[in-house]
Amino acid sequence: MVLSFRKVVQSLLASALLAGALVPGLSASAQDENVLRVQTEVEIATLDPNIATDGTSMEAIASLQEGLMTRNQDGEFVEAAAESYEVSEDGTVYTFKLREDAVWSNGSPVTAHDFVFSWQRLADPATAAEYSFILDTAGVKNAAKVTAGEVDKSELGIVAVDDYTLEVTLEIATPYFLSLMAFSPLFPVNQEFFESTNGQFATSPETIISNGAFILSSYTPAGATTELTKNESYYDLENVALDGLRFQVIKDSQQAVLAYQTDQLDITNISGEQVALFSADPEFRSVEQGYMWFISPNQLNENIANADLRLAIGKAYDREVIANNVLKDGSMPAAYFVPQLLSAGPDGTDYRDAAGRDLLSSNAEEAQAHLEAAKEALGVDSFTLSLLVEDTEASINVAQSLEAQIEATLPGVDIQIEQTPKKNRLDRMREGNFDLGLTRWGPDYADPTTYLQLLITDSSYNDARYSNEEFDAGYEAIQTGDLVLDEEARFEKMIELEKLALSEGAVLPVYQAASAVLVKGNVDGIGFYTTGTPRIFKYAVKQ
């Protein structure tokens, strides 16, 4: 298989060289000498920091803007828009002193008022920001009440003491608070500029300003190409070596490899047979990710609301086949929901080691028993279910394997794959317009609650519409209740909650992702991370 694929690559590469270009509008040129050319599998849906929900959009936003904190070259969280900060003795009040040399790309100073406006906009129910929950996750005072519309956004626990002093008050000490200050939903937004865009904020180079390493030079929402250039007004310009960034959407991995080999890309994802082909190449890298891919079973569907049917599906496919035979990029089969190497317990044990890895295992006999129970309870003999997936090569390949395995294991179950662009998939899942959805979640911070919060009844990301009073009560206890300050009891409760949810088929895990990439030998300094923004390009260098 590898040899035949190599011949295909060589043949197509020769044809591409003769044709002179592989992707419309994309070609190598002298102007690209110090521009990092990045392949993405999906479009950049939005550049609005309060609205973006996907990793690709957040990578672009993190190149344009920065928050109170950021990551340095070693991946450590350090001050960014903030020059320094102080924390009260009880850990509930943070006072940030903002650097006075930070300006927006239009020359306006970056002030504490920009953070107040952004956070209040994020929390405002009128904004309908899906990431509004992150304020409550961070522990910000009154965040839950503001997002629920119970109190005015002015009651949110953030105050501009003066232009360069920002005070944030928390409900309770939050150990991962500072790391969230580097997360794009909490980046600043300049109110005067925002209002001047008349509802078109961040939809074009003319309707966005930057306080980060780059500025936007070319962009269309959900377009194929997004271009950034160095921000000459950036306070830390001496640490920005690149002249610019170009994000190029290429969904077909074979086409992406060909573009890479003809010097039209500097970094690209690869998958499947390509991994075997390039694994010995010095430009190959396998990058572990915190992303969990899973099937979200929509309980608005009266059949899927039956736990036996959900469990039948969740036990009907072999996760090792998908990870090792379909993806072949280092991804790991996962019968769990919280990824490994995310966080550790009080004694230093990795959460995944403590909780176990076999919470919803593949078992054909058990799957068939659950199916018979579902048929009896629902009074039907067969089920036709759609599986909604985004139109990327990897997602389609995984979906086809799931379809084949589920139908082979479960007589009377017909899976119909629906392919659609990622933005449409996300929109449909938020609206509840699907049966089964192949989706993913990446950790925003290093704590299991970054996954468990998806399953509380009122979570804006609870696409499965799972609801369990015991789960909700347990989650409240570990976040704001009796277990907050009892580290060991909190750790054990999180394990208990994950097991409870999977025992009911709240979600059906498939695999923990890794990313197989090719990076040009003259490129260095790209930061790859398992929490927060997946990749940071500020410190990248092209030799």
Short mmCIF file of C-alpha atoms in Angstrom, two decimals, residues 45-312:
data_model
loop_
_atom_site.label_atom_id
_atom_site.label_comp_id
_atom_site.label_asym_id
_atom_site.label_seq_id
_atom_site.Cartn_x
_atom_site.Cartn_y
_atom_site.Cartn_z
CA ALA A 45 -15.20 30.90 10.67
CA THR A 46 -14.77 34.20 12.53
CA LEU A 47 -12.09 36.54 13.88
CA ASP A 48 -14.31 37.94 16.63
CA PRO A 49 -12.63 36.83 19.89
CA ASN A 50 -15.90 36.78 21.82
CA ILE A 51 -17.65 34.67 19.18
CA ALA A 52 -15.05 32.16 17.93
CA THR A 53 -15.47 28.58 19.13
CA ASP A 54 -13.13 26.47 16.99
CA GLY A 55 -9.38 25.92 17.25
CA THR A 56 -8.61 27.14 13.72
CA SER A 57 -10.29 30.51 14.29
CA MET A 58 -8.66 30.80 17.70
CA GLU A 59 -5.20 30.21 16.22
CA ALA A 60 -5.71 33.13 13.84
CA ILE A 61 -7.14 35.34 16.60
CA ALA A 62 -4.19 34.56 18.88
CA SER A 63 -1.89 35.77 16.09
CA LEU A 64 -3.80 39.06 15.85
CA GLN A 65 -4.50 39.77 19.49
CA GLU A 66 -3.43 38.89 22.99
CA GLY A 67 -4.93 38.98 26.43
CA LEU A 68 -3.65 39.77 29.88
CA MET A 69 -1.40 36.72 29.71
CA THR A 70 0.25 34.73 26.92
CA ARG A 71 2.68 31.84 26.44
CA ASN A 72 6.39 32.48 26.06
CA GLN A 73 8.80 30.47 23.88
CA ASP A 74 8.89 27.73 26.53
CA GLY A 75 5.10 27.47 26.73
CA GLU A 76 4.91 29.11 30.15
CA PHE A 77 2.16 31.61 30.93
CA VAL A 78 3.60 35.11 31.28
CA GLU A 79 2.31 38.68 31.29
CA ALA A 80 1.23 40.13 27.93
CA ALA A 81 -1.14 43.13 27.90
CA ALA A 82 -0.62 43.06 31.66
CA GLU A 83 2.77 44.26 32.84
CA SER A 84 2.27 42.82 36.33
CA TYR A 85 -0.43 41.55 38.65
CA GLU A 86 -1.17 41.06 42.34
CA VAL A 87 -3.44 38.48 43.97
CA SER A 88 -5.31 38.91 47.25
CA GLU A 89 -4.45 36.59 50.10
CA ASP A 90 -7.62 34.53 49.61
CA GLY A 91 -7.04 34.28 45.85
CA THR A 92 -10.30 35.99 44.87
CA VAL A 93 -9.10 39.42 43.69
CA TYR A 94 -6.62 39.94 40.86
CA THR A 95 -5.27 43.42 40.19
CA PHE A 96 -3.58 43.79 36.82
CA LYS A 97 -1.34 46.71 35.87
CA LEU A 98 -1.47 47.09 32.10
CA ARG A 99 1.60 48.05 30.10
CA GLU A 100 1.40 51.60 28.84
CA ASP A 101 3.38 50.90 25.66
CA ALA A 102 0.70 48.58 24.25
CA VAL A 103 -1.43 50.11 21.49
CA TRP A 104 -4.02 48.95 19.00
CA SER A 105 -2.94 48.88 15.37
CA ASN A 106 -4.90 52.11 14.78
CA GLY A 107 -2.79 53.88 17.41
CA SER A 108 -5.32 53.84 20.27
CA PRO A 109 -3.94 52.73 23.65
CA VAL A 110 -4.92 49.32 25.01
CA THR A 111 -6.67 50.10 28.29
CA ALA A 112 -8.48 48.38 31.12
CA HIS A 113 -11.75 49.63 29.61
CA ASP A 114 -11.14 47.40 26.56
CA PHE A 115 -11.15 44.33 28.79
CA VAL A 116 -14.25 45.46 30.68
CA PHE A 117 -16.14 46.02 27.41
CA SER A 118 -15.04 42.66 25.99
CA TRP A 119 -15.94 40.63 29.06
CA GLN A 120 -19.29 42.35 29.49
CA ARG A 121 -20.04 41.77 25.82
CA LEU A 122 -19.08 38.11 26.20
CA ALA A 123 -21.41 37.73 29.19
CA ASP A 124 -24.30 39.74 27.74
CA PRO A 125 -27.17 37.36 26.78
CA ALA A 126 -27.83 39.62 23.78
CA THR A 127 -24.45 38.63 22.32
CA ALA A 128 -25.41 34.94 22.50
CA ALA A 129 -21.72 34.03 22.74
CA GLU A 130 -21.33 30.28 23.05
CA TYR A 131 -18.16 30.75 25.12
CA SER A 132 -19.87 32.97 27.70
CA PHE A 133 -19.61 30.05 30.13
CA ILE A 134 -15.83 30.55 30.30
CA LEU A 135 -16.34 33.54 32.60
CA ASP A 136 -18.13 31.34 35.12
CA THR A 137 -15.52 28.63 34.61
CA ALA A 138 -12.85 31.21 35.46
CA GLY A 139 -14.80 31.99 38.63
CA VAL A 140 -15.60 35.61 37.75
CA LYS A 141 -18.08 37.09 40.21
CA ASN A 142 -21.70 37.17 39.02
CA ALA A 143 -20.78 35.59 35.66
CA ALA A 144 -23.49 32.95 35.86
CA LYS A 145 -26.12 35.52 36.85
CA VAL A 146 -25.17 37.91 34.05
CA THR A 147 -25.16 35.24 31.34
CA ALA A 148 -28.54 34.01 32.61
CA GLY A 149 -29.95 37.54 32.36
CA GLU A 150 -30.62 37.72 36.11
CA VAL A 151 -28.45 40.80 36.73
CA ASP A 152 -27.06 43.55 34.51
CA LYS A 153 -23.68 43.03 32.84
CA SER A 154 -22.32 45.95 34.87
CA GLU A 155 -22.46 43.62 37.89
CA LEU A 156 -19.80 41.35 36.37
CA GLY A 157 -16.72 41.10 38.56
CA ILE A 158 -14.42 43.23 36.40
CA VAL A 159 -13.68 46.92 36.97
CA ALA A 160 -11.38 49.45 35.31
CA VAL A 161 -9.90 51.23 38.34
CA ASP A 162 -8.18 53.59 35.90
CA ASP A 163 -6.97 53.39 32.30
CA TYR A 164 -4.15 51.01 33.18
CA THR A 165 -5.44 49.21 36.28
CA LEU A 166 -7.89 46.32 35.96
CA GLU A 167 -9.46 44.57 38.95
CA VAL A 168 -11.10 41.14 38.61
CA THR A 169 -13.09 39.65 41.49
CA LEU A 170 -13.80 35.92 41.66
CA GLU A 171 -16.52 34.01 43.47
CA ILE A 172 -13.87 31.60 44.73
CA ALA A 173 -10.16 31.04 44.15
CA THR A 174 -9.65 29.36 40.75
CA PRO A 175 -6.28 27.61 40.27
CA TYR A 176 -6.30 27.84 36.47
CA PHE A 177 -7.51 31.47 36.30
CA LEU A 178 -4.27 32.95 34.95
CA SER A 179 -3.99 30.37 32.17
CA LEU A 180 -7.47 31.37 30.98
CA MET A 181 -6.26 34.96 30.66
CA ALA A 182 -4.35 33.78 27.57
CA PHE A 183 -7.52 32.33 26.00
CA SER A 184 -9.05 34.26 23.08
CA PRO A 185 -12.66 34.68 24.33
CA LEU A 186 -11.20 36.88 27.09
CA PHE A 187 -9.10 39.09 24.81
CA PRO A 188 -9.85 42.85 24.82
CA VAL A 189 -12.18 44.63 22.38
CA ASN A 190 -12.00 48.40 21.86
CA GLN A 191 -15.54 49.72 22.31
CA GLU A 192 -15.17 52.86 20.19
CA PHE A 193 -13.79 50.91 17.23
CA PHE A 194 -16.31 48.10 17.67
CA GLU A 195 -19.23 50.51 17.52
CA SER A 196 -17.77 52.23 14.44
CA THR A 197 -18.03 48.99 12.44
CA ASN A 198 -21.85 49.06 12.46
CA GLY A 199 -22.36 45.36 13.09
CA GLN A 200 -19.54 44.23 10.77
CA PHE A 201 -16.85 43.84 13.44
CA ALA A 202 -13.98 41.49 12.50
CA THR A 203 -15.37 40.58 9.08
CA SER A 204 -12.64 42.29 7.01
CA PRO A 205 -9.25 44.00 7.42
CA GLU A 206 -11.08 47.34 7.66
CA THR A 207 -13.30 46.21 10.55
CA ILE A 208 -10.70 44.79 12.94
CA ILE A 209 -7.76 46.22 14.86
CA SER A 210 -4.99 44.24 16.53
CA ASN A 211 -2.96 44.45 19.72
CA GLY A 212 -0.93 41.33 18.91
CA ALA A 213 2.00 40.33 16.73
CA PHE A 214 0.18 40.58 13.39
CA ILE A 215 -2.54 42.58 11.64
CA LEU A 216 -5.12 41.34 9.18
CA SER A 217 -4.39 42.08 5.52
CA SER A 218 -6.79 39.73 3.68
CA TYR A 219 -9.84 37.85 4.94
CA THR A 220 -13.32 36.76 4.00
CA PRO A 221 -15.38 34.89 6.64
CA ALA A 222 -15.16 31.16 5.90
CA GLY A 223 -12.94 31.94 2.89
CA ALA A 224 -10.10 29.78 1.57
CA THR A 225 -7.21 32.16 2.32
CA THR A 226 -6.46 34.46 5.26
CA GLU A 227 -3.35 36.66 5.26
CA LEU A 228 -1.69 38.47 8.16
CA THR A 229 1.27 40.87 8.19
CA LYS A 230 3.59 41.95 10.97
CA ASN A 231 2.13 44.56 13.33
CA GLU A 232 4.68 47.37 13.36
CA SER A 233 2.92 48.92 16.38
CA TYR A 234 3.35 45.81 18.55
CA TYR A 235 5.26 46.45 21.79
CA ASP A 236 7.19 43.14 21.54
CA LEU A 237 8.13 43.51 17.88
CA GLU A 238 11.72 42.42 18.51
CA ASN A 239 10.47 38.86 19.19
CA VAL A 240 8.48 38.62 15.94
CA ALA A 241 10.73 37.28 13.18
CA LEU A 242 8.10 36.61 10.50
CA ASP A 243 6.87 39.23 8.06
CA GLY A 244 3.50 37.52 7.90
CA LEU A 245 1.26 34.45 8.06
CA ARG A 246 -0.96 32.86 5.45
CA PHE A 247 -3.66 30.37 6.43
CA GLN A 248 -4.69 28.24 3.46
CA VAL A 249 -7.68 25.90 3.54
CA ILE A 250 -6.87 22.61 1.79
CA LYS A 251 -9.22 19.83 2.87
CA ASP A 252 -7.73 17.04 0.76
CA SER A 253 -4.54 15.77 2.42
CA GLN A 254 -3.04 14.51 -0.83
CA GLN A 255 -3.45 17.94 -2.41
CA ALA A 256 -1.95 19.51 0.73
CA VAL A 257 1.12 17.26 0.52
CA LEU A 258 1.61 18.15 -3.12
CA ALA A 259 1.39 21.85 -2.28
CA TYR A 260 3.92 21.29 0.50
CA GLN A 261 6.34 19.45 -1.79
CA THR A 262 6.15 22.19 -4.42
CA ASP A 263 7.04 24.81 -1.78
CA GLN A 264 3.60 26.37 -1.51
CA LEU A 265 3.20 25.46 2.18
CA ASP A 266 5.54 25.46 5.18
CA ILE A 267 3.42 23.27 7.44
CA THR A 268 0.65 20.81 6.64
CA ASN A 269 -1.30 18.03 8.30
CA ILE A 270 -1.08 14.54 6.84
CA SER A 271 -3.11 11.42 7.52
CA GLY A 272 -3.65 7.76 6.67
CA GLU A 273 -1.18 6.23 4.23
CA GLN A 274 0.81 9.46 4.10
CA VAL A 275 1.96 8.93 7.69
CA ALA A 276 3.64 5.65 6.75
CA LEU A 277 5.13 7.30 3.68
CA PHE A 278 6.66 10.24 5.53
CA SER A 279 7.25 8.89 9.06
CA ALA A 280 11.02 8.58 8.46
CA ASP A 281 11.25 12.04 6.90
CA PRO A 282 13.16 14.54 9.10
CA GLU A 283 10.37 17.06 8.46
CA PHE A 284 7.71 14.71 9.93
CA ARG A 285 6.32 15.36 13.42
CA SER A 286 3.66 13.61 15.46
CA VAL A 287 2.09 16.08 17.88
CA GLU A 288 -0.02 14.84 20.79
CA GLN A 289 -3.25 16.75 21.25
CA GLY A 290 -5.83 17.04 23.98
CA TYR A 291 -8.66 16.88 21.46
CA MET A 292 -11.22 14.15 22.10
CA TRP A 293 -13.28 13.00 19.13
CA PHE A 294 -16.64 11.50 20.01
CA ILE A 295 -20.14 10.85 18.77
CA SER A 296 -22.69 13.22 20.27
CA PRO A 297 -26.06 11.36 20.40
CA ASN A 298 -28.88 13.90 20.21
CA GLN A 299 -31.45 13.01 22.86
CA LEU A 300 -34.03 15.25 21.20
CA ASN A 301 -34.47 12.21 18.96
CA GLU A 302 -36.93 10.00 20.87
CA ASN A 303 -35.09 6.84 19.85
CA ILE A 304 -31.67 8.16 20.82
CA ALA A 305 -33.14 9.28 24.14
CA ASN A 306 -33.16 5.56 24.95
CA ALA A 307 -29.92 4.79 26.83
CA ASP A 308 -29.78 1.22 25.54
CA LEU A 309 -29.69 2.42 21.94
CA ARG A 310 -26.90 4.87 22.76
CA LEU A 311 -24.89 2.18 24.54
CA ALA A 312 -25.47 -0.26 21.69
#
